[in-house]
């Protein structure tokens, strides 16, 4: 049993910056990752493997979640395991975590996201809280992510552009489709500017990473050029090259053991089925929000009878997802010239446009100013299975026979679908939280995480408002069959909260440096710390905050 | 003993045999099966390790009604769908759900036709088979069964020909689909990927 300076649980976006910074600073780092050590050469664009068989996520027969959701028809909360429903809450379990599979639409939070309560006031039924740090504290770290992890983009003026310490992005924007110009014009016609969306994808080749080759299959697939800014490629590989980082894959941590002083002394883990443990001076948990809460709750000891950080029953509370929905329209061949539609149908090129004009909504539809959100435009994913599956059902049930073949052919050959994804705050409530299941156990006999997925009705109203703005844009560019599905069903890949940071230990789990209030050598460095999520996907913020926490840990280790 | 029970018993026997084969053959059996995919559909429709002869014939006929060879795009034969289903039934990592849906569907289809027409489904005229499928998709079990078969048909259109489906990329060509690159190599296909990486 070797003693390390620091032991990190998980190896995704929340872990990577700490692994990188500490290893580079000469500290002995040990990473315990429950998934396998897949390498770049292991990834291909195999839809069967990646999406139909979901091999990059933990097997639901062995490890699963218990989901508690409200049944509107039965008017009661109901429990179901993901093992039974097949709807996984795992997002990517391997070295680098789900950052290997992300689509990498990167957005910073905006200054008001750090002070939602004081800016927009209380919302009945929601546990909104201000952050204990402000945008300026995180800004240098956002800039660091651009440089070190790799973010491509361009700074173009728009009404909600967040302040920047650097003039432009280190990597120029990725190539875009003709549709991006149409979207720009459509927004200007409506009186505002489209945002050019940054990406956690590099557009220029560096010494150890090739530029994006527009492979056409990005989200849900690993990257074969190392262009995607995964924690594995951008941070863990360089950390390993220092010789200071020991990576233990297939190591599932099930308990943090505390000593008589209340500090974590050991991380206990299963290496496949063997029980092992590791000692270190400092521990970091970054297992993605749900599992991080679960691990803290499972880590009971003399001084932490209800789990570490849980002296005021805050661990697992206020889990948030990303609220919103998805809309779409079809660009039919018949509505455009041959040359134009050929350009629109060019595979690979990005859309990279978003509406953030209503990031703050000041509209008579609401009672005063409210927080709005982001609408990202994207083409329908290129992989064919979901497109085929969509043809299965018609108004009268299953479609089959020659009619089905005609529908399939029309869908694939006569149009291209442009979609939009709405991101607005998933308000934290008492009905959205993680606890330990009382009945369900994983293959090792440990309680699985029980996730209650209640939402606040305000989320849906904001999403609908944003959908109307996006639908107008689609009309303007000539799309047909425009519709939006606003949903209260969470997207498990965008999850945060559960171990909020804050000043008051009675209302938070972590202090403002993401150290657990009641444990002096334990940090939580994934999105668990976020009291509110902003109205964007989280990963850029997770990376930035982890770099900030790395600085704190370096200071603690050098004292 | 009524026909239903005979079929069920037969089914159980088949399933036991299947599970036993899986345990003995494991992954090797699977790889062998994938290579064997080049064999003719006709031969496979007579006997295989998963379904009875009658089940095979019924299955093939239902598939051809769900996705007919009507001159528009590839046929079930071109796509090697039948083989894909057999191969999927032997997936050692499957939770068995799709197999149970198929077995239930084939079972109920055969027993309902036997009791109403005293024949097997495949022995009916084409028109009658189509009528029976139309009735079947309106029943819960029939909808479940046909929906599952459609998913298998879609897989045989969409996934890489390395899986012995979508022969000569016939599905991709029909839909002018451009795959992502790199495409999978024989060593990294499911399910060997799982074994290779000890997932
Ligand atoms: C298909 C997809 C598309 C996405 N697109 C975007 C996007 O466009 N933009 C964006 O911002 N974000 C996107 N995301 C989300 C992004 O990937 C996550 O926000 C980010 O990776 C979260 O970082 P994390 O460190 O919390 O978790 P992860 O990156 O998932 O890492 C957590 C790691 O911890 C490991 N782990 C869990 N429990 C244990 C344990 N007990 N012991 C040891 N290890 C453990 C897991 O196996 C995993 O590897 C996407 C995600 C997916 C899946
Ligand atoms: S090459 Fe580009 S499009 Fe393909 S996975 Fe990598 S980052 Fe995504």
PDB file of N, CA and C and ligand atoms in Angstrom, chain A residues 8-16 32-35 58 63 90-107 199 218-221 231 251-254 269 286-289 291-292 294-295 376 421 423 493-495 525-528 536-543, ligand 1:
ATOM      1  N   UNK A   8      -7.515  10.668  -6.271  1.00  0.00           N
ATOM      2  CA  UNK A   8      -8.692  11.246  -6.922  1.00  0.00           C
ATOM      3  C   UNK A   8      -9.621  10.135  -7.374  1.00  0.00           C
ATOM      4  N   UNK A   9     -10.896  10.273  -7.009  1.00  0.00           N
ATOM      5  CA  UNK A   9     -11.895   9.276  -7.388  1.00  0.00           C
ATOM      6  C   UNK A   9     -12.620   9.774  -8.638  1.00  0.00           C
ATOM      7  N   UNK A  10     -12.447   9.061  -9.738  1.00  0.00           N
ATOM      8  CA  UNK A  10     -13.023   9.483 -11.013  1.00  0.00           C
ATOM      9  C   UNK A  10     -11.946  10.150 -11.855  1.00  0.00           C
ATOM     10  N   UNK A  11     -12.180  10.191 -13.170  1.00  0.00           N
ATOM     11  CA  UNK A  11     -11.141  10.757 -14.035  1.00  0.00           C
ATOM     12  C   UNK A  11     -11.740  11.610 -15.153  1.00  0.00           C
ATOM     13  N   UNK A  12     -12.970  12.082 -14.949  1.00  0.00           N
ATOM     14  CA  UNK A  12     -13.636  12.877 -15.982  1.00  0.00           C
ATOM     15  C   UNK A  12     -13.275  14.351 -15.905  1.00  0.00           C
ATOM     16  N   UNK A  13     -14.208  15.181 -16.361  1.00  0.00           N
ATOM     17  CA  UNK A  13     -13.932  16.618 -16.457  1.00  0.00           C
ATOM     18  C   UNK A  13     -13.630  17.245 -15.101  1.00  0.00           C
ATOM     19  N   UNK A  14     -14.281  16.755 -14.046  1.00  0.00           N
ATOM     20  CA  UNK A  14     -14.043  17.336 -12.723  1.00  0.00           C
ATOM     21  C   UNK A  14     -12.712  16.911 -12.132  1.00  0.00           C
ATOM     22  N   UNK A  15     -12.210  15.775 -12.567  1.00  0.00           N
ATOM     23  CA  UNK A  15     -10.957  15.253 -12.009  1.00  0.00           C
ATOM     24  C   UNK A  15      -9.740  15.732 -12.791  1.00  0.00           C
ATOM     25  N   UNK A  16      -9.872  15.801 -14.121  1.00  0.00           N
ATOM     26  CA  UNK A  16      -8.732  16.043 -15.009  1.00  0.00           C
ATOM     27  C   UNK A  16      -7.832  17.208 -14.616  1.00  0.00           C
ATOM     28  N   UNK A  32      -8.253   6.750  -9.145  1.00  0.00           N
ATOM     29  CA  UNK A  32      -9.052   5.527  -9.104  1.00  0.00           C
ATOM     30  C   UNK A  32     -10.264   5.718 -10.006  1.00  0.00           C
ATOM     31  N   UNK A  33     -10.316   4.994 -11.084  1.00  0.00           N
ATOM     32  CA  UNK A  33     -11.402   5.152 -12.054  1.00  0.00           C
ATOM     33  C   UNK A  33     -12.123   3.819 -12.203  1.00  0.00           C
ATOM     34  N   UNK A  34     -13.436   3.854 -12.092  1.00  0.00           N
ATOM     35  CA  UNK A  34     -14.155   2.575 -12.109  1.00  0.00           C
ATOM     36  C   UNK A  34     -14.268   1.958 -13.489  1.00  0.00           C
ATOM     37  N   UNK A  35     -14.077   2.757 -14.522  1.00  0.00           N
ATOM     38  CA  UNK A  35     -14.169   2.227 -15.886  1.00  0.00           C
ATOM     39  C   UNK A  35     -12.819   1.775 -16.417  1.00  0.00           C
ATOM     40  N   UNK A  58     -21.571   1.842 -17.726  1.00  0.00           N
ATOM     41  CA  UNK A  58     -21.616   0.639 -16.880  1.00  0.00           C
ATOM     42  C   UNK A  58     -22.818  -0.233 -17.229  1.00  0.00           C
ATOM     43  N   UNK A  63     -24.772  -2.629 -12.236  1.00  0.00           N
ATOM     44  CA  UNK A  63     -24.818  -1.350 -11.512  1.00  0.00           C
ATOM     45  C   UNK A  63     -25.902  -0.499 -12.143  1.00  0.00           C
ATOM     46  N   UNK A  90     -26.026   6.310 -16.382  1.00  0.00           N
ATOM     47  CA  UNK A  90     -24.577   6.374 -16.569  1.00  0.00           C
ATOM     48  C   UNK A  90     -24.318   7.148 -17.863  1.00  0.00           C
ATOM     49  N   UNK A  91     -23.224   7.875 -17.910  1.00  0.00           N
ATOM     50  CA  UNK A  91     -22.972   8.714 -19.088  1.00  0.00           C
ATOM     51  C   UNK A  91     -21.686   8.397 -19.816  1.00  0.00           C
ATOM     52  N   UNK A  92     -20.850   7.581 -19.222  1.00  0.00           N
ATOM     53  CA  UNK A  92     -19.546   7.311 -19.821  1.00  0.00           C
ATOM     54  C   UNK A  92     -18.636   6.900 -18.688  1.00  0.00           C
ATOM     55  N   UNK A  93     -18.303   5.616 -18.639  1.00  0.00           N
ATOM     56  CA  UNK A  93     -17.488   5.116 -17.532  1.00  0.00           C
ATOM     57  C   UNK A  93     -16.223   4.512 -18.097  1.00  0.00           C
ATOM     58  N   UNK A  94     -15.192   5.306 -18.075  1.00  0.00           N
ATOM     59  CA  UNK A  94     -13.884   4.900 -18.617  1.00  0.00           C
ATOM     60  C   UNK A  94     -12.919   6.002 -18.204  1.00  0.00           C
ATOM     61  N   UNK A  95     -11.657   5.808 -18.453  1.00  0.00           N
ATOM     62  CA  UNK A  95     -10.712   6.874 -18.120  1.00  0.00           C
ATOM     63  C   UNK A  95     -11.071   8.098 -18.971  1.00  0.00           C
ATOM     64  N   UNK A  96     -11.316   9.206 -18.304  1.00  0.00           N
ATOM     65  CA  UNK A  96     -11.774  10.419 -19.002  1.00  0.00           C
ATOM     66  C   UNK A  96     -13.267  10.623 -18.873  1.00  0.00           C
ATOM     67  N   UNK A  97     -13.986   9.601 -18.377  1.00  0.00           N
ATOM     68  CA  UNK A  97     -15.416   9.726 -18.117  1.00  0.00           C
ATOM     69  C   UNK A  97     -16.218  10.137 -19.335  1.00  0.00           C
ATOM     70  N   UNK A  98     -17.317  10.818 -19.080  1.00  0.00           N
ATOM     71  CA  UNK A  98     -18.193  11.182 -20.204  1.00  0.00           C
ATOM     72  C   UNK A  98     -17.605  12.292 -21.058  1.00  0.00           C
ATOM     73  N   UNK A  99     -16.500  12.898 -20.596  1.00  0.00           N
ATOM     74  CA  UNK A  99     -15.892  13.935 -21.460  1.00  0.00           C
ATOM     75  C   UNK A  99     -15.381  13.323 -22.767  1.00  0.00           C
ATOM     76  N   UNK A 100     -15.171  11.992 -22.792  1.00  0.00           N
ATOM     77  CA  UNK A 100     -14.782  11.337 -24.051  1.00  0.00           C
ATOM     78  C   UNK A 100     -15.918  11.361 -25.073  1.00  0.00           C
ATOM     79  N   UNK A 101     -17.133  11.410 -24.556  1.00  0.00           N
ATOM     80  CA  UNK A 101     -18.302  11.202 -25.425  1.00  0.00           C
ATOM     81  C   UNK A 101     -19.087  12.480 -25.675  1.00  0.00           C
ATOM     82  N   UNK A 102     -18.699  13.548 -24.986  1.00  0.00           N
ATOM     83  CA  UNK A 102     -19.504  14.781 -25.084  1.00  0.00           C
ATOM     84  C   UNK A 102     -19.480  15.341 -26.512  1.00  0.00           C
ATOM     85  N   UNK A 103     -20.493  16.154 -26.806  1.00  0.00           N
ATOM     86  CA  UNK A 103     -20.507  16.871 -28.085  1.00  0.00           C
ATOM     87  C   UNK A 103     -19.647  18.126 -27.976  1.00  0.00           C
ATOM     88  N   UNK A 104     -19.373  18.530 -26.752  1.00  0.00           N
ATOM     89  CA  UNK A 104     -18.438  19.630 -26.480  1.00  0.00           C
ATOM     90  C   UNK A 104     -18.923  20.995 -26.962  1.00  0.00           C
ATOM     91  N   UNK A 105     -20.229  21.260 -26.815  1.00  0.00           N
ATOM     92  CA  UNK A 105     -20.723  22.638 -26.974  1.00  0.00           C
ATOM     93  C   UNK A 105     -20.337  23.353 -25.690  1.00  0.00           C
ATOM     94  N   UNK A 106     -19.462  24.330 -25.797  1.00  0.00           N
ATOM     95  CA  UNK A 106     -18.909  24.939 -24.598  1.00  0.00           C
ATOM     96  C   UNK A 106     -19.438  26.366 -24.390  1.00  0.00           C
ATOM     97  N   UNK A 107     -19.978  26.597 -23.208  1.00  0.00           N
ATOM     98  CA  UNK A 107     -20.453  27.937 -22.846  1.00  0.00           C
ATOM     99  C   UNK A 107     -19.921  28.260 -21.457  1.00  0.00           C
ATOM    100  N   UNK A 199     -16.406  25.582 -28.879  1.00  0.00           N
ATOM    101  CA  UNK A 199     -16.431  24.120 -28.772  1.00  0.00           C
ATOM    102  C   UNK A 199     -15.192  23.623 -28.037  1.00  0.00           C
ATOM    103  N   UNK A 218     -19.877  12.806 -33.563  1.00  0.00           N
ATOM    104  CA  UNK A 218     -19.110  13.347 -32.439  1.00  0.00           C
ATOM    105  C   UNK A 218     -19.725  12.960 -31.095  1.00  0.00           C
ATOM    106  N   UNK A 219     -20.890  13.535 -30.759  1.00  0.00           N
ATOM    107  CA  UNK A 219     -21.532  13.236 -29.483  1.00  0.00           C
ATOM    108  C   UNK A 219     -21.858  11.755 -29.370  1.00  0.00           C
ATOM    109  N   UNK A 220     -21.565  11.166 -28.229  1.00  0.00           N
ATOM    110  CA  UNK A 220     -21.741   9.737 -27.919  1.00  0.00           C
ATOM    111  C   UNK A 220     -20.621   8.855 -28.467  1.00  0.00           C
ATOM    112  N   UNK A 221     -19.678   9.442 -29.212  1.00  0.00           N
ATOM    113  CA  UNK A 221     -18.571   8.658 -29.798  1.00  0.00           C
ATOM    114  C   UNK A 221     -17.234   9.207 -29.299  1.00  0.00           C
ATOM    115  N   UNK A 231     -10.972  14.931 -20.854  1.00  0.00           N
ATOM    116  CA  UNK A 231     -10.045  14.947 -19.726  1.00  0.00           C
ATOM    117  C   UNK A 231      -8.903  13.968 -19.979  1.00  0.00           C
ATOM    118  N   UNK A 251     -11.268   0.424 -11.000  1.00  0.00           N
ATOM    119  CA  UNK A 251     -11.211   0.546  -9.534  1.00  0.00           C
ATOM    120  C   UNK A 251     -12.421   1.338  -9.062  1.00  0.00           C
ATOM    121  N   UNK A 252     -13.377   0.644  -8.509  1.00  0.00           N
ATOM    122  CA  UNK A 252     -14.628   1.272  -8.104  1.00  0.00           C
ATOM    123  C   UNK A 252     -14.563   1.582  -6.609  1.00  0.00           C
ATOM    124  N   UNK A 253     -14.508   2.856  -6.250  1.00  0.00           N
ATOM    125  CA  UNK A 253     -14.399   3.242  -4.837  1.00  0.00           C
ATOM    126  C   UNK A 253     -15.767   3.108  -4.174  1.00  0.00           C
ATOM    127  N   UNK A 254     -15.790   2.438  -3.031  1.00  0.00           N
ATOM    128  CA  UNK A 254     -17.089   2.243  -2.375  1.00  0.00           C
ATOM    129  C   UNK A 254     -17.145   2.889  -0.994  1.00  0.00           C
ATOM    130  N   UNK A 269     -11.630   0.406  -2.415  1.00  0.00           N
ATOM    131  CA  UNK A 269     -12.189   0.184  -3.753  1.00  0.00           C
ATOM    132  C   UNK A 269     -12.180  -1.284  -4.124  1.00  0.00           C
ATOM    133  N   UNK A 286     -14.656  13.069  -7.652  1.00  0.00           N
ATOM    134  CA  UNK A 286     -15.181  13.664  -8.892  1.00  0.00           C
ATOM    135  C   UNK A 286     -15.770  12.537  -9.727  1.00  0.00           C
ATOM    136  N   UNK A 287     -16.820  11.942  -9.182  1.00  0.00           N
ATOM    137  CA  UNK A 287     -17.379  10.715  -9.775  1.00  0.00           C
ATOM    138  C   UNK A 287     -18.648  11.020 -10.565  1.00  0.00           C
ATOM    139  N   UNK A 288     -18.904  12.247 -10.863  1.00  0.00           N
ATOM    140  CA  UNK A 288     -20.112  12.837 -11.448  1.00  0.00           C
ATOM    141  C   UNK A 288     -21.162  12.925 -10.349  1.00  0.00           C
ATOM    142  N   UNK A 289     -21.969  13.989 -10.427  1.00  0.00           N
ATOM    143  CA  UNK A 289     -22.749  14.447  -9.272  1.00  0.00           C
ATOM    144  C   UNK A 289     -23.466  13.327  -8.501  1.00  0.00           C
ATOM    145  N   UNK A 291     -23.066  10.014  -8.336  1.00  0.00           N
ATOM    146  CA  UNK A 291     -22.194   9.042  -7.671  1.00  0.00           C
ATOM    147  C   UNK A 291     -21.342   9.686  -6.589  1.00  0.00           C
ATOM    148  N   UNK A 292     -21.011  10.967  -6.736  1.00  0.00           N
ATOM    149  CA  UNK A 292     -20.228  11.629  -5.684  1.00  0.00           C
ATOM    150  C   UNK A 292     -21.046  11.719  -4.406  1.00  0.00           C
ATOM    151  N   UNK A 294     -23.499   9.775  -3.644  1.00  0.00           N
ATOM    152  CA  UNK A 294     -23.661   8.394  -3.153  1.00  0.00           C
ATOM    153  C   UNK A 294     -22.440   7.954  -2.339  1.00  0.00           C
ATOM    154  N   UNK A 295     -21.250   8.263  -2.848  1.00  0.00           N
ATOM    155  CA  UNK A 295     -20.027   7.836  -2.162  1.00  0.00           C
ATOM    156  C   UNK A 295     -19.908   8.503  -0.789  1.00  0.00           C
ATOM    157  N   UNK A 376     -29.321  26.264 -28.426  1.00  0.00           N
ATOM    158  CA  UNK A 376     -28.243  25.838 -29.340  1.00  0.00           C
ATOM    159  C   UNK A 376     -28.858  25.193 -30.577  1.00  0.00           C
ATOM    160  N   UNK A 421     -31.738  22.889 -29.180  1.00  0.00           N
ATOM    161  CA  UNK A 421     -31.793  22.377 -27.808  1.00  0.00           C
ATOM    162  C   UNK A 421     -31.869  23.554 -26.853  1.00  0.00           C
ATOM    163  N   UNK A 423     -31.635  25.204 -23.201  1.00  0.00           N
ATOM    164  CA  UNK A 423     -31.024  25.008 -21.874  1.00  0.00           C
ATOM    165  C   UNK A 423     -31.465  26.153 -20.972  1.00  0.00           C
ATOM    166  N   UNK A 493     -27.127  13.246 -18.716  1.00  0.00           N
ATOM    167  CA  UNK A 493     -25.737  13.630 -19.017  1.00  0.00           C
ATOM    168  C   UNK A 493     -25.406  15.042 -18.549  1.00  0.00           C
ATOM    169  N   UNK A 494     -26.414  15.805 -18.176  1.00  0.00           N
ATOM    170  CA  UNK A 494     -26.137  17.155 -17.657  1.00  0.00           C
ATOM    171  C   UNK A 494     -26.663  17.231 -16.231  1.00  0.00           C
ATOM    172  N   UNK A 495     -25.822  16.822 -15.301  1.00  0.00           N
ATOM    173  CA  UNK A 495     -26.256  16.736 -13.905  1.00  0.00           C
ATOM    174  C   UNK A 495     -25.261  17.467 -13.011  1.00  0.00           C
ATOM    175  N   UNK A 525     -14.922  17.795  -6.659  1.00  0.00           N
ATOM    176  CA  UNK A 525     -14.475  18.674  -7.743  1.00  0.00           C
ATOM    177  C   UNK A 525     -15.244  18.492  -9.050  1.00  0.00           C
ATOM    178  N   UNK A 526     -16.349  17.744  -9.033  1.00  0.00           N
ATOM    179  CA  UNK A 526     -17.162  17.704 -10.256  1.00  0.00           C
ATOM    180  C   UNK A 526     -18.262  18.754 -10.133  1.00  0.00           C
ATOM    181  N   UNK A 527     -19.363  18.598 -10.876  1.00  0.00           N
ATOM    182  CA  UNK A 527     -20.401  19.645 -10.872  1.00  0.00           C
ATOM    183  C   UNK A 527     -21.256  19.628  -9.609  1.00  0.00           C
ATOM    184  N   UNK A 528     -20.943  18.728  -8.669  1.00  0.00           N
ATOM    185  CA  UNK A 528     -21.720  18.651  -7.428  1.00  0.00           C
ATOM    186  C   UNK A 528     -21.782  19.981  -6.686  1.00  0.00           C
ATOM    187  N   UNK A 536     -26.756  26.781 -19.419  1.00  0.00           N
ATOM    188  CA  UNK A 536     -25.851  26.253 -20.447  1.00  0.00           C
ATOM    189  C   UNK A 536     -25.402  24.857 -20.006  1.00  0.00           C
ATOM    190  N   UNK A 537     -24.867  24.043 -20.931  1.00  0.00           N
ATOM    191  CA  UNK A 537     -24.226  22.793 -20.484  1.00  0.00           C
ATOM    192  C   UNK A 537     -23.039  23.122 -19.567  1.00  0.00           C
ATOM    193  N   UNK A 538     -22.700  22.202 -18.682  1.00  0.00           N
ATOM    194  CA  UNK A 538     -21.821  22.552 -17.550  1.00  0.00           C
ATOM    195  C   UNK A 538     -20.319  22.377 -17.744  1.00  0.00           C
ATOM    196  N   UNK A 539     -19.895  21.677 -18.766  1.00  0.00           N
ATOM    197  CA  UNK A 539     -18.534  21.125 -18.723  1.00  0.00           C
ATOM    198  C   UNK A 539     -17.423  22.167 -18.662  1.00  0.00           C
ATOM    199  N   UNK A 540     -17.586  23.266 -19.374  1.00  0.00           N
ATOM    200  CA  UNK A 540     -16.539  24.295 -19.313  1.00  0.00           C
ATOM    201  C   UNK A 540     -16.389  24.796 -17.871  1.00  0.00           C
ATOM    202  N   UNK A 541     -17.537  24.955 -17.206  1.00  0.00           N
ATOM    203  CA  UNK A 541     -17.496  25.424 -15.809  1.00  0.00           C
ATOM    204  C   UNK A 541     -16.879  24.362 -14.886  1.00  0.00           C
ATOM    205  N   UNK A 542     -17.180  23.098 -15.168  1.00  0.00           N
ATOM    206  CA  UNK A 542     -16.591  22.022 -14.336  1.00  0.00           C
ATOM    207  C   UNK A 542     -15.069  22.052 -14.470  1.00  0.00           C
ATOM    208  N   UNK A 543     -14.588  22.129 -15.714  1.00  0.00           N
ATOM    209  CA  UNK A 543     -13.135  22.194 -15.939  1.00  0.00           C
ATOM    210  C   UNK A 543     -12.538  23.409 -15.213  1.00  0.00           C
TER     211      UNK A 543
HETATM  212  C1  LIG C   1     -23.338  12.163 -25.180  1.00  0.00           C
HETATM  213  C2  LIG C   1     -22.931  13.307 -24.316  1.00  0.00           C
HETATM  214  C3  LIG C   1     -22.894  14.584 -24.847  1.00  0.00           C
HETATM  215  C4  LIG C   1     -22.495  15.654 -24.044  1.00  0.00           C
HETATM  216  N1  LIG C   1     -22.394  16.893 -24.611  1.00  0.00           N
HETATM  217  C5  LIG C   1     -21.984  17.934 -23.877  1.00  0.00           C
HETATM  218  C6  LIG C   1     -21.839  19.221 -24.451  1.00  0.00           C
HETATM  219  O1  LIG C   1     -22.063  19.405 -25.644  1.00  0.00           O
HETATM  220  N2  LIG C   1     -21.405  20.243 -23.670  1.00  0.00           N
HETATM  221  C7  LIG C   1     -21.136  20.072 -22.358  1.00  0.00           C
HETATM  222  O2  LIG C   1     -20.769  21.034 -21.698  1.00  0.00           O
HETATM  223  N3  LIG C   1     -21.270  18.855 -21.772  1.00  0.00           N
HETATM  224  C8  LIG C   1     -21.690  17.795 -22.498  1.00  0.00           C
HETATM  225  N4  LIG C   1     -21.814  16.550 -21.913  1.00  0.00           N
HETATM  226  C9  LIG C   1     -21.620  16.430 -20.455  1.00  0.00           C
HETATM  227  C10 LIG C   1     -20.176  16.246 -20.030  1.00  0.00           C
HETATM  228  O3  LIG C   1     -19.651  15.074 -20.562  1.00  0.00           O
HETATM  229  C11 LIG C   1     -20.163  16.228 -18.508  1.00  0.00           C
HETATM  230  O4  LIG C   1     -20.660  17.465 -18.034  1.00  0.00           O
HETATM  231  C12 LIG C   1     -18.792  16.066 -17.876  1.00  0.00           C
HETATM  232  O5  LIG C   1     -18.053  15.042 -18.458  1.00  0.00           O
HETATM  233  C13 LIG C   1     -18.989  15.800 -16.389  1.00  0.00           C
HETATM  234  O6  LIG C   1     -17.750  15.660 -15.744  1.00  0.00           O
HETATM  235  P1  LIG C   1     -17.635  14.788 -14.405  1.00  0.00           P
HETATM  236  O7  LIG C   1     -16.231  14.775 -14.009  1.00  0.00           O
HETATM  237  O8  LIG C   1     -18.661  15.241 -13.446  1.00  0.00           O
HETATM  238  O9  LIG C   1     -18.135  13.342 -14.844  1.00  0.00           O
HETATM  239  P2  LIG C   1     -17.500  12.332 -15.867  1.00  0.00           P
HETATM  240  O10 LIG C   1     -16.774  13.059 -16.925  1.00  0.00           O
HETATM  241  O11 LIG C   1     -18.574  11.412 -16.303  1.00  0.00           O
HETATM  242  O12 LIG C   1     -16.462  11.523 -14.988  1.00  0.00           O
HETATM  243  C14 LIG C   1     -16.859  10.800 -13.849  1.00  0.00           C
HETATM  244  C15 LIG C   1     -16.001   9.546 -13.770  1.00  0.00           C
HETATM  245  O13 LIG C   1     -16.089   8.991 -12.468  1.00  0.00           O
HETATM  246  C16 LIG C   1     -16.116   7.580 -12.582  1.00  0.00           C
HETATM  247  N5  LIG C   1     -16.728   7.036 -11.355  1.00  0.00           N
HETATM  248  C17 LIG C   1     -18.017   7.098 -10.958  1.00  0.00           C
HETATM  249  N6  LIG C   1     -18.175   6.507  -9.770  1.00  0.00           N
HETATM  250  C18 LIG C   1     -16.965   6.052  -9.397  1.00  0.00           C
HETATM  251  C19 LIG C   1     -16.491   5.345  -8.246  1.00  0.00           C
HETATM  252  N7  LIG C   1     -17.306   5.036  -7.240  1.00  0.00           N
HETATM  253  N8  LIG C   1     -15.190   4.998  -8.204  1.00  0.00           N
HETATM  254  C20 LIG C   1     -14.322   5.332  -9.216  1.00  0.00           C
HETATM  255  N9  LIG C   1     -14.728   6.006 -10.312  1.00  0.00           N
HETATM  256  C21 LIG C   1     -16.030   6.379 -10.400  1.00  0.00           C
HETATM  257  C22 LIG C   1     -16.941   7.343 -13.822  1.00  0.00           C
HETATM  258  O14 LIG C   1     -16.716   6.041 -14.346  1.00  0.00           O
HETATM  259  C23 LIG C   1     -16.466   8.457 -14.733  1.00  0.00           C
HETATM  260  O15 LIG C   1     -15.398   8.045 -15.553  1.00  0.00           O
HETATM  261  C24 LIG C   1     -22.181  15.453 -22.681  1.00  0.00           C
HETATM  262  C25 LIG C   1     -22.219  14.162 -22.157  1.00  0.00           C
HETATM  263  C26 LIG C   1     -22.585  13.096 -22.952  1.00  0.00           C
HETATM  264  C27 LIG C   1     -22.606  11.729 -22.360  1.00  0.00           C
END
